[in-house]
Coordinates of C-alpha atoms in Angstrom, one line a residue:
Chain A
M1 CA -21.4 -68.3 -242.7
N2 CA -25.0 -69.5 -242.4
P3 CA -25.8 -72.5 -244.6
V4 CA -29.1 -70.8 -245.6
N5 CA -27.0 -68.5 -247.8
Y6 CA -26.7 -71.3 -250.4
L7 CA -30.4 -71.6 -250.4
Y8 CA -30.8 -67.8 -250.9
L9 CA -28.4 -67.9 -253.8
A10 CA -30.3 -70.9 -255.3
S11 CA -33.7 -69.2 -255.0
L12 CA -32.3 -66.0 -256.5
L13 CA -30.9 -67.9 -259.5
F14 CA -34.3 -69.7 -259.8
A15 CA -36.2 -66.4 -259.8
I16 CA -33.9 -64.9 -262.4
G17 CA -34.4 -68.0 -264.6
A18 CA -38.2 -67.8 -264.2
T19 CA -38.1 -64.1 -265.1
G20 CA -36.0 -64.9 -268.2
V21 CA -38.5 -67.5 -269.3
L22 CA -41.3 -64.9 -269.1
I23 CA -39.4 -62.0 -270.7
R24 CA -37.5 -63.5 -273.6
R25 CA -38.8 -64.4 -277.0
N26 CA -36.0 -66.3 -278.5
A27 CA -36.8 -70.0 -277.9
I28 CA -33.1 -70.9 -277.4
V29 CA -32.7 -68.2 -274.6
V30 CA -35.9 -69.4 -273.0
F31 CA -34.5 -72.9 -273.0
M32 CA -31.2 -71.6 -271.4
C33 CA -33.2 -69.9 -268.7
I34 CA -34.9 -73.3 -267.9
E35 CA -31.4 -74.8 -267.6
L36 CA -30.5 -72.1 -265.2
M37 CA -33.6 -72.9 -263.0
L38 CA -32.6 -76.6 -263.0
N39 CA -29.1 -75.7 -262.0
A40 CA -30.4 -73.5 -259.1
C41 CA -32.5 -76.5 -257.9
N42 CA -29.3 -78.7 -258.0
L43 CA -27.4 -76.2 -255.9
A44 CA -30.2 -76.3 -253.3
L45 CA -30.2 -80.1 -253.4
V46 CA -26.5 -80.3 -252.8
A47 CA -26.7 -77.8 -250.0
F48 CA -29.6 -79.9 -248.4
S49 CA -27.4 -83.0 -248.8
R50 CA -24.7 -81.3 -246.7
M51 CA -27.2 -80.0 -244.2
H52 CA -28.6 -83.4 -243.5
G53 CA -25.4 -85.3 -243.7
N54 CA -26.4 -87.9 -246.2
L55 CA -26.0 -88.4 -250.0
D56 CA -29.6 -88.6 -251.1
G57 CA -29.7 -84.9 -252.1
Q58 CA -26.7 -85.5 -254.3
I59 CA -28.4 -88.5 -255.9
I60 CA -31.5 -86.5 -256.7
A61 CA -29.3 -83.7 -258.2
F62 CA -27.6 -86.4 -260.3
F63 CA -30.9 -87.6 -261.6
T64 CA -31.9 -84.0 -262.4
M65 CA -28.8 -83.7 -264.5
V66 CA -29.6 -86.8 -266.5
V67 CA -33.2 -85.7 -267.1
A68 CA -31.9 -82.2 -268.1
A69 CA -29.5 -83.7 -270.6
A70 CA -32.4 -85.8 -272.2
E71 CA -34.6 -82.7 -272.1
V72 CA -32.0 -80.5 -273.8
V73 CA -31.6 -83.1 -276.6
V74 CA -35.4 -83.2 -277.3
G75 CA -35.9 -79.5 -276.8
L76 CA -33.2 -78.4 -279.2
A77 CA -34.5 -80.9 -281.8
I78 CA -37.9 -79.3 -281.5
I79 CA -36.4 -75.8 -281.8
V80 CA -34.4 -76.9 -284.9
S81 CA -37.5 -78.4 -286.6
L82 CA -39.5 -75.3 -285.7
F83 CA -36.8 -73.1 -287.2
R84 CA -36.9 -75.3 -290.4
S85 CA -40.6 -74.8 -290.8
R86 CA -41.0 -71.2 -289.7
H87 CA -37.5 -69.8 -290.4
S88 CA -37.5 -68.1 -287.0
A89 CA -36.6 -69.2 -283.5
S90 CA -39.1 -66.7 -281.9
V91 CA -41.7 -68.3 -279.6
D92 CA -44.3 -65.7 -280.9
D93 CA -44.1 -67.1 -284.4
A94 CA -45.4 -70.5 -283.4
S95 CA -49.0 -69.4 -283.3
L96 CA -50.7 -71.8 -285.7
M97 CA -53.2 -73.0 -283.2
K98 CA -54.2 -69.5 -282.1
L99 CA -57.8 -68.5 -283.1
Chain B
M1 CA -14.3 -87.1 -230.7
S2 CA -10.8 -86.2 -231.8
A3 CA -11.3 -88.4 -234.9
L4 CA -14.5 -86.4 -235.7
A5 CA -12.6 -83.2 -235.2
S6 CA -9.8 -84.3 -237.5
T7 CA -12.2 -85.3 -240.3
A8 CA -13.8 -81.9 -239.8
V9 CA -10.5 -80.3 -240.4
T10 CA -9.4 -82.4 -243.3
D11 CA -12.8 -82.6 -245.0
L12 CA -13.8 -79.6 -247.0
A13 CA -17.5 -80.2 -246.5
A14 CA -17.4 -79.9 -242.8
Y15 CA -20.3 -79.1 -240.6
T16 CA -18.9 -75.7 -239.9
T17 CA -18.0 -73.2 -242.6
S18 CA -14.6 -71.5 -242.6
T19 CA -13.9 -67.9 -243.4
G20 CA -12.4 -68.9 -246.7
E21 CA -15.6 -70.6 -247.7
A22 CA -17.6 -67.4 -246.8
V23 CA -15.2 -65.3 -248.9
Q24 CA -15.5 -67.8 -251.8
F25 CA -19.3 -67.8 -251.4
W26 CA -19.7 -64.0 -251.5
V27 CA -17.3 -63.4 -254.4
L28 CA -18.4 -66.3 -256.6
G29 CA -22.0 -65.9 -255.7
T30 CA -22.0 -62.3 -256.9
V31 CA -20.4 -63.4 -260.1
A32 CA -23.0 -66.2 -260.5
V33 CA -25.9 -63.8 -260.1
I34 CA -24.3 -61.3 -262.5
G35 CA -23.9 -64.1 -265.0
A36 CA -27.5 -65.2 -264.6
L37 CA -28.7 -61.6 -265.1
C38 CA -26.5 -61.3 -268.2
T39 CA -28.1 -64.5 -269.5
I40 CA -31.5 -63.0 -269.5
L41 CA -30.5 -59.4 -270.5
M42 CA -28.0 -60.0 -273.3
K43 CA -29.6 -59.4 -276.7
K44 CA -27.7 -62.0 -278.6
A45 CA -28.1 -65.7 -277.9
V46 CA -24.4 -66.4 -278.1
H47 CA -23.6 -63.9 -275.3
S48 CA -26.4 -65.4 -273.2
A49 CA -25.0 -68.9 -273.7
L50 CA -21.5 -67.8 -272.7
C51 CA -22.8 -66.0 -269.5
L52 CA -24.8 -69.1 -268.6
A53 CA -21.7 -71.3 -269.1
G54 CA -19.8 -69.0 -266.6
T55 CA -22.6 -69.3 -264.1
M56 CA -22.6 -73.1 -264.4
I57 CA -18.8 -73.3 -263.8
I58 CA -19.3 -71.3 -260.6
L59 CA -22.0 -73.6 -259.5
A60 CA -19.6 -76.5 -260.1
V61 CA -17.2 -74.8 -257.7
F62 CA -20.0 -74.6 -255.1
Y63 CA -20.7 -78.3 -255.5
L64 CA -17.1 -79.0 -254.8
A65 CA -17.1 -76.8 -251.8
N66 CA -20.2 -78.6 -250.5
G67 CA -18.6 -82.0 -250.7
A68 CA -20.3 -83.1 -253.9
Y69 CA -17.1 -83.9 -255.7
F70 CA -18.6 -86.2 -258.2
L71 CA -21.4 -83.8 -259.1
G72 CA -18.9 -80.9 -259.4
I73 CA -16.9 -82.8 -262.0
V74 CA -20.1 -83.9 -263.8
Q75 CA -21.3 -80.4 -263.8
V76 CA -18.2 -79.2 -265.7
V77 CA -18.1 -82.1 -268.0
V78 CA -21.8 -82.6 -268.8
Y79 CA -23.3 -79.2 -268.4
T80 CA -20.6 -76.7 -269.5
G81 CA -18.9 -79.3 -271.7
A82 CA -21.7 -81.0 -273.5
I83 CA -25.0 -79.2 -273.0
M84 CA -23.8 -75.6 -273.4
M85 CA -21.8 -76.6 -276.5
L86 CA -24.9 -78.2 -277.9
F87 CA -26.7 -74.9 -277.2
L88 CA -24.0 -73.0 -279.0
F89 CA -24.1 -75.5 -281.9
V90 CA -27.9 -74.9 -282.3
V91 CA -27.4 -71.1 -282.0
M92 CA -24.9 -71.3 -284.9
L93 CA -27.3 -73.5 -286.8
V94 CA -30.4 -71.3 -286.3
G95 CA -28.5 -68.1 -287.0
V96 CA -26.2 -66.0 -284.8
T97 CA -27.3 -62.7 -286.3
A98 CA -30.9 -63.2 -285.4
A99 CA -31.3 -60.9 -282.5
D100 CA -34.3 -61.1 -280.2
S101 CA -37.2 -58.8 -281.4
L102 CA -37.8 -56.0 -279.0
K103 CA -41.4 -55.5 -280.1
E104 CA -43.9 -56.4 -277.4
T105 CA -46.8 -58.5 -278.6
I106 CA -48.7 -58.0 -275.3
K107 CA -48.6 -54.5 -274.0
G108 CA -46.7 -54.1 -270.7
Q109 CA -45.9 -57.8 -270.6
R110 CA -42.2 -57.2 -270.0
W111 CA -42.7 -55.1 -266.9
L112 CA -45.4 -57.4 -265.5
A113 CA -43.1 -60.4 -266.0
A114 CA -40.2 -58.6 -264.2
L115 CA -42.6 -57.8 -261.4
C116 CA -43.7 -61.4 -261.2
G117 CA -40.1 -62.5 -261.0
L118 CA -39.3 -60.1 -258.3
G119 CA -42.4 -61.1 -256.3
F120 CA -41.4 -64.8 -256.7
A121 CA -37.9 -64.0 -255.5
V122 CA -39.3 -62.2 -252.4
L123 CA -41.6 -65.1 -251.7
L124 CA -38.9 -67.7 -251.9
T125 CA -36.5 -65.6 -249.8
A126 CA -39.1 -65.0 -247.2
G127 CA -39.9 -68.7 -247.0
I128 CA -36.3 -69.7 -246.6
G129 CA -35.8 -66.9 -244.0
N130 CA -38.3 -68.7 -241.8
A131 CA -36.1 -71.7 -241.6
A132 CA -34.0 -72.0 -238.4
I133 CA -30.8 -73.6 -239.7
T134 CA -27.6 -72.4 -238.3
E135 CA -25.1 -75.2 -239.2
F136 CA -24.6 -78.1 -241.5
N137 CA -24.6 -81.7 -240.3
G138 CA -21.6 -82.2 -242.6
L139 CA -20.8 -84.9 -245.0
G140 CA -17.8 -86.2 -243.1
A141 CA -19.5 -89.5 -242.2
A142 CA -21.3 -89.9 -245.6
N143 CA -18.1 -89.2 -247.6
A144 CA -15.9 -91.3 -245.3
G145 CA -15.5 -94.1 -247.9
G146 CA -15.2 -91.7 -250.8
N147 CA -17.9 -89.6 -252.4
V148 CA -18.1 -91.6 -255.6
E149 CA -18.3 -94.9 -253.7
G150 CA -21.1 -93.5 -251.5
L151 CA -23.1 -92.4 -254.5
A152 CA -22.6 -95.6 -256.3
A153 CA -23.7 -97.6 -253.3
L154 CA -26.9 -95.6 -253.1
I155 CA -27.6 -95.6 -256.9
F156 CA -27.2 -99.4 -257.2
T157 CA -29.2 -100.3 -254.1
K158 CA -31.8 -97.8 -253.0
Y159 CA -32.3 -95.9 -256.3
V160 CA -31.6 -98.8 -258.7
F161 CA -35.2 -98.6 -260.1
A162 CA -35.0 -94.9 -260.8
F163 CA -31.5 -95.5 -262.4
E164 CA -32.9 -98.0 -264.8
I165 CA -35.8 -95.8 -265.7
T166 CA -33.3 -93.1 -266.4
G167 CA -31.6 -95.3 -269.0
A168 CA -34.9 -95.9 -270.7
L169 CA -35.5 -92.1 -270.7
L170 CA -32.1 -91.4 -272.3
I171 CA -32.8 -94.0 -275.1
T172 CA -36.2 -92.4 -275.7
A173 CA -34.7 -89.0 -275.9
A174 CA -32.1 -90.1 -278.4
V175 CA -34.7 -91.7 -280.6
G176 CA -37.0 -88.7 -280.2
A177 CA -34.3 -86.3 -281.3
M178 CA -33.6 -88.4 -284.4
V179 CA -37.3 -88.6 -285.3
L180 CA -37.8 -84.9 -284.8
T181 CA -34.8 -83.7 -286.9
H182 CA -34.8 -86.4 -289.5
R183 CA -36.4 -85.2 -292.8
E184 CA -37.6 -87.7 -295.4
R185 CA -37.2 -86.7 -299.0
T186 CA -40.7 -86.8 -300.4
E187 CA -39.6 -86.6 -304.1
R188 CA -36.5 -87.6 -306.0
A189 CA -33.8 -85.0 -306.4
L190 CA -33.5 -83.7 -310.0
N191 CA -30.4 -84.7 -311.9
Q192 CA -28.4 -82.4 -314.1
R193 CA -30.1 -83.2 -317.4
E194 CA -33.6 -82.7 -316.0
M195 CA -32.5 -79.4 -314.5
A196 CA -31.1 -78.3 -317.9
E197 CA -34.3 -79.4 -319.7
R198 CA -36.5 -77.5 -317.1
R199 CA -34.4 -74.4 -317.7
V200 CA -34.9 -74.6 -321.4
R201 CA -38.6 -75.2 -321.0
E202 CA -39.0 -72.2 -318.7
G203 CA -36.8 -70.1 -321.1
K204 CA -35.8 -67.6 -318.4
H205 CA -32.0 -67.9 -318.2
L206 CA -30.4 -70.4 -320.6
P207 CA -26.7 -69.7 -320.2
P208 CA -24.9 -70.2 -316.9
L209 CA -25.2 -67.4 -314.4
P210 CA -22.5 -64.7 -314.6
A211 CA -19.6 -64.9 -312.2
P212 CA -19.3 -62.4 -309.4
G213 CA -17.2 -59.3 -309.8
V214 CA -15.9 -59.9 -313.3
Y215 CA -17.3 -56.7 -314.6
A216 CA -15.7 -54.7 -311.9
R217 CA -12.2 -54.6 -310.4
H218 CA -13.0 -57.1 -307.6
N219 CA -13.4 -60.8 -307.9
A220 CA -14.6 -61.7 -304.3
V221 CA -17.7 -64.0 -304.3
D222 CA -19.7 -61.6 -302.1
I223 CA -19.3 -58.6 -304.4
A224 CA -21.9 -58.3 -307.1
G225 CA -20.7 -57.9 -310.7
L226 CA -21.4 -54.5 -312.2
L227 CA -23.4 -54.2 -315.4
P228 CA -22.0 -51.8 -318.1
D229 CA -24.0 -48.9 -316.7
G230 CA -22.5 -49.4 -313.2
T231 CA -25.5 -51.0 -311.5
P232 CA -24.8 -54.2 -309.5
S233 CA -26.3 -57.5 -310.9
E234 CA -28.0 -59.7 -308.3
L235 CA -27.6 -62.7 -310.5
T236 CA -23.8 -62.8 -310.1
V237 CA -23.9 -63.5 -306.3
M238 CA -24.8 -67.0 -305.1
Q239 CA -28.2 -67.6 -303.7
T240 CA -27.1 -68.3 -300.1
L241 CA -25.3 -65.0 -299.7
R242 CA -28.2 -63.2 -301.3
Q243 CA -30.7 -64.7 -298.8
R244 CA -28.4 -63.8 -295.9
G245 CA -28.0 -60.3 -297.2
Q246 CA -24.2 -60.6 -297.2
I247 CA -23.6 -58.9 -300.5
R248 CA -20.9 -56.3 -300.3
D249 CA -21.8 -53.4 -302.5
V250 CA -19.1 -51.5 -304.3
S251 CA -21.4 -50.0 -306.9
G252 CA -21.5 -46.6 -305.2
E253 CA -17.7 -46.3 -305.4
A254 CA -17.6 -47.5 -308.9
L255 CA -20.4 -45.2 -310.0
S256 CA -18.7 -42.2 -308.4
D257 CA -15.5 -43.2 -310.2
L258 CA -17.4 -43.4 -313.4
A259 CA -19.0 -40.0 -312.8
A260 CA -15.6 -38.5 -312.1
L261 CA -14.2 -40.0 -315.2
E262 CA -17.1 -38.7 -317.3
Q263 CA -16.8 -35.2 -315.8
R264 CA -13.1 -35.1 -316.5
S265 CA -13.6 -36.3 -320.1
A266 CA -16.5 -33.8 -320.5
E267 CA -14.2 -31.0 -319.2
R268 CA -11.5 -32.0 -321.6
L269 CA -14.0 -32.3 -324.5
G270 CA -15.5 -29.0 -323.5
R271 CA -12.1 -27.4 -323.5
D272 CA -11.4 -29.0 -326.8
R273 CA -14.6 -27.6 -328.2
E274 CA -13.7 -24.1 -326.8
Q275 CA -10.3 -24.4 -328.4
E276 CA -12.0 -25.3 -331.6
A277 CA -14.4 -22.4 -331.3
S278 CA -11.6 -20.0 -330.6
K279 CA -9.7 -21.1 -333.7

């Protein structure tokens, strides 16, 4: 099997996640799609690590996971406070700054 | 050379890929892509979260197959165990029943977005297709002293600065989440006496609210009590259930029973009247 297949899979998952961010309205689902994109990047990094024969790729994937965990905590807190003030988790409803 | 060959045989993340790995890749890769598609296509957020959890577990298997043993375990424990459960928790908090609205605010946005995604995928795939990679270098040498030991040696030497900044980031995120979700009470909560006095002052509903279902045959809390004329009374059901729209309505049944009863009694009375008239 060609090692590039892992990269193809990662790019496919990344593209699916990006499409989800553009299509969906529910803020939670949009956030899940962002997580999917981060995971696709991690898969590519792990595959790179094996291609080059050193562990730097895995280290970067590890840092990505840590940053993703922090991001999820803050993002979900924002969604919860948005839901409290607007009674909706739709990204279309947060349009207070629109002219 | 023979030592290298033996590590290649024993180590899963060798520089060549076995047929087993190819089978695993194609089977699990298909499932992962299907899971990702379900994540963006499912209407309910809970289903999306479950599909995404499945995709993440499959990615953990891929990490293990690629020699990232530590990351594979962390993926299962942190991503599917903690982050996805946090997602599910917030989905439950925000409302499971709230399905995504299907109305488009910008006309044709959905199809344009799908087209953009497709173009993006084609672009990425074409870019990778230009790469001339035919085999892995393999992690046999890097993982020789153990994967976790190798990662630890790198984290605490070459990447120690990034590691410390990550700690600061985690603390900032924890504080930020608390600041964002904490709500300060701006006024004192009313006590029972003040609430009673306010009720008397407003003069709207002095006695306690009627209990649910007592006027009908049911006594479940989600069934509105029926007034003497058979119509349900909203006052009997608690406010939370009313706002969620979870009131079970039995008034139709009760009203038809009542109508049947009245018809029967009318028939009997009518017959009685006929009998009286015939006498």
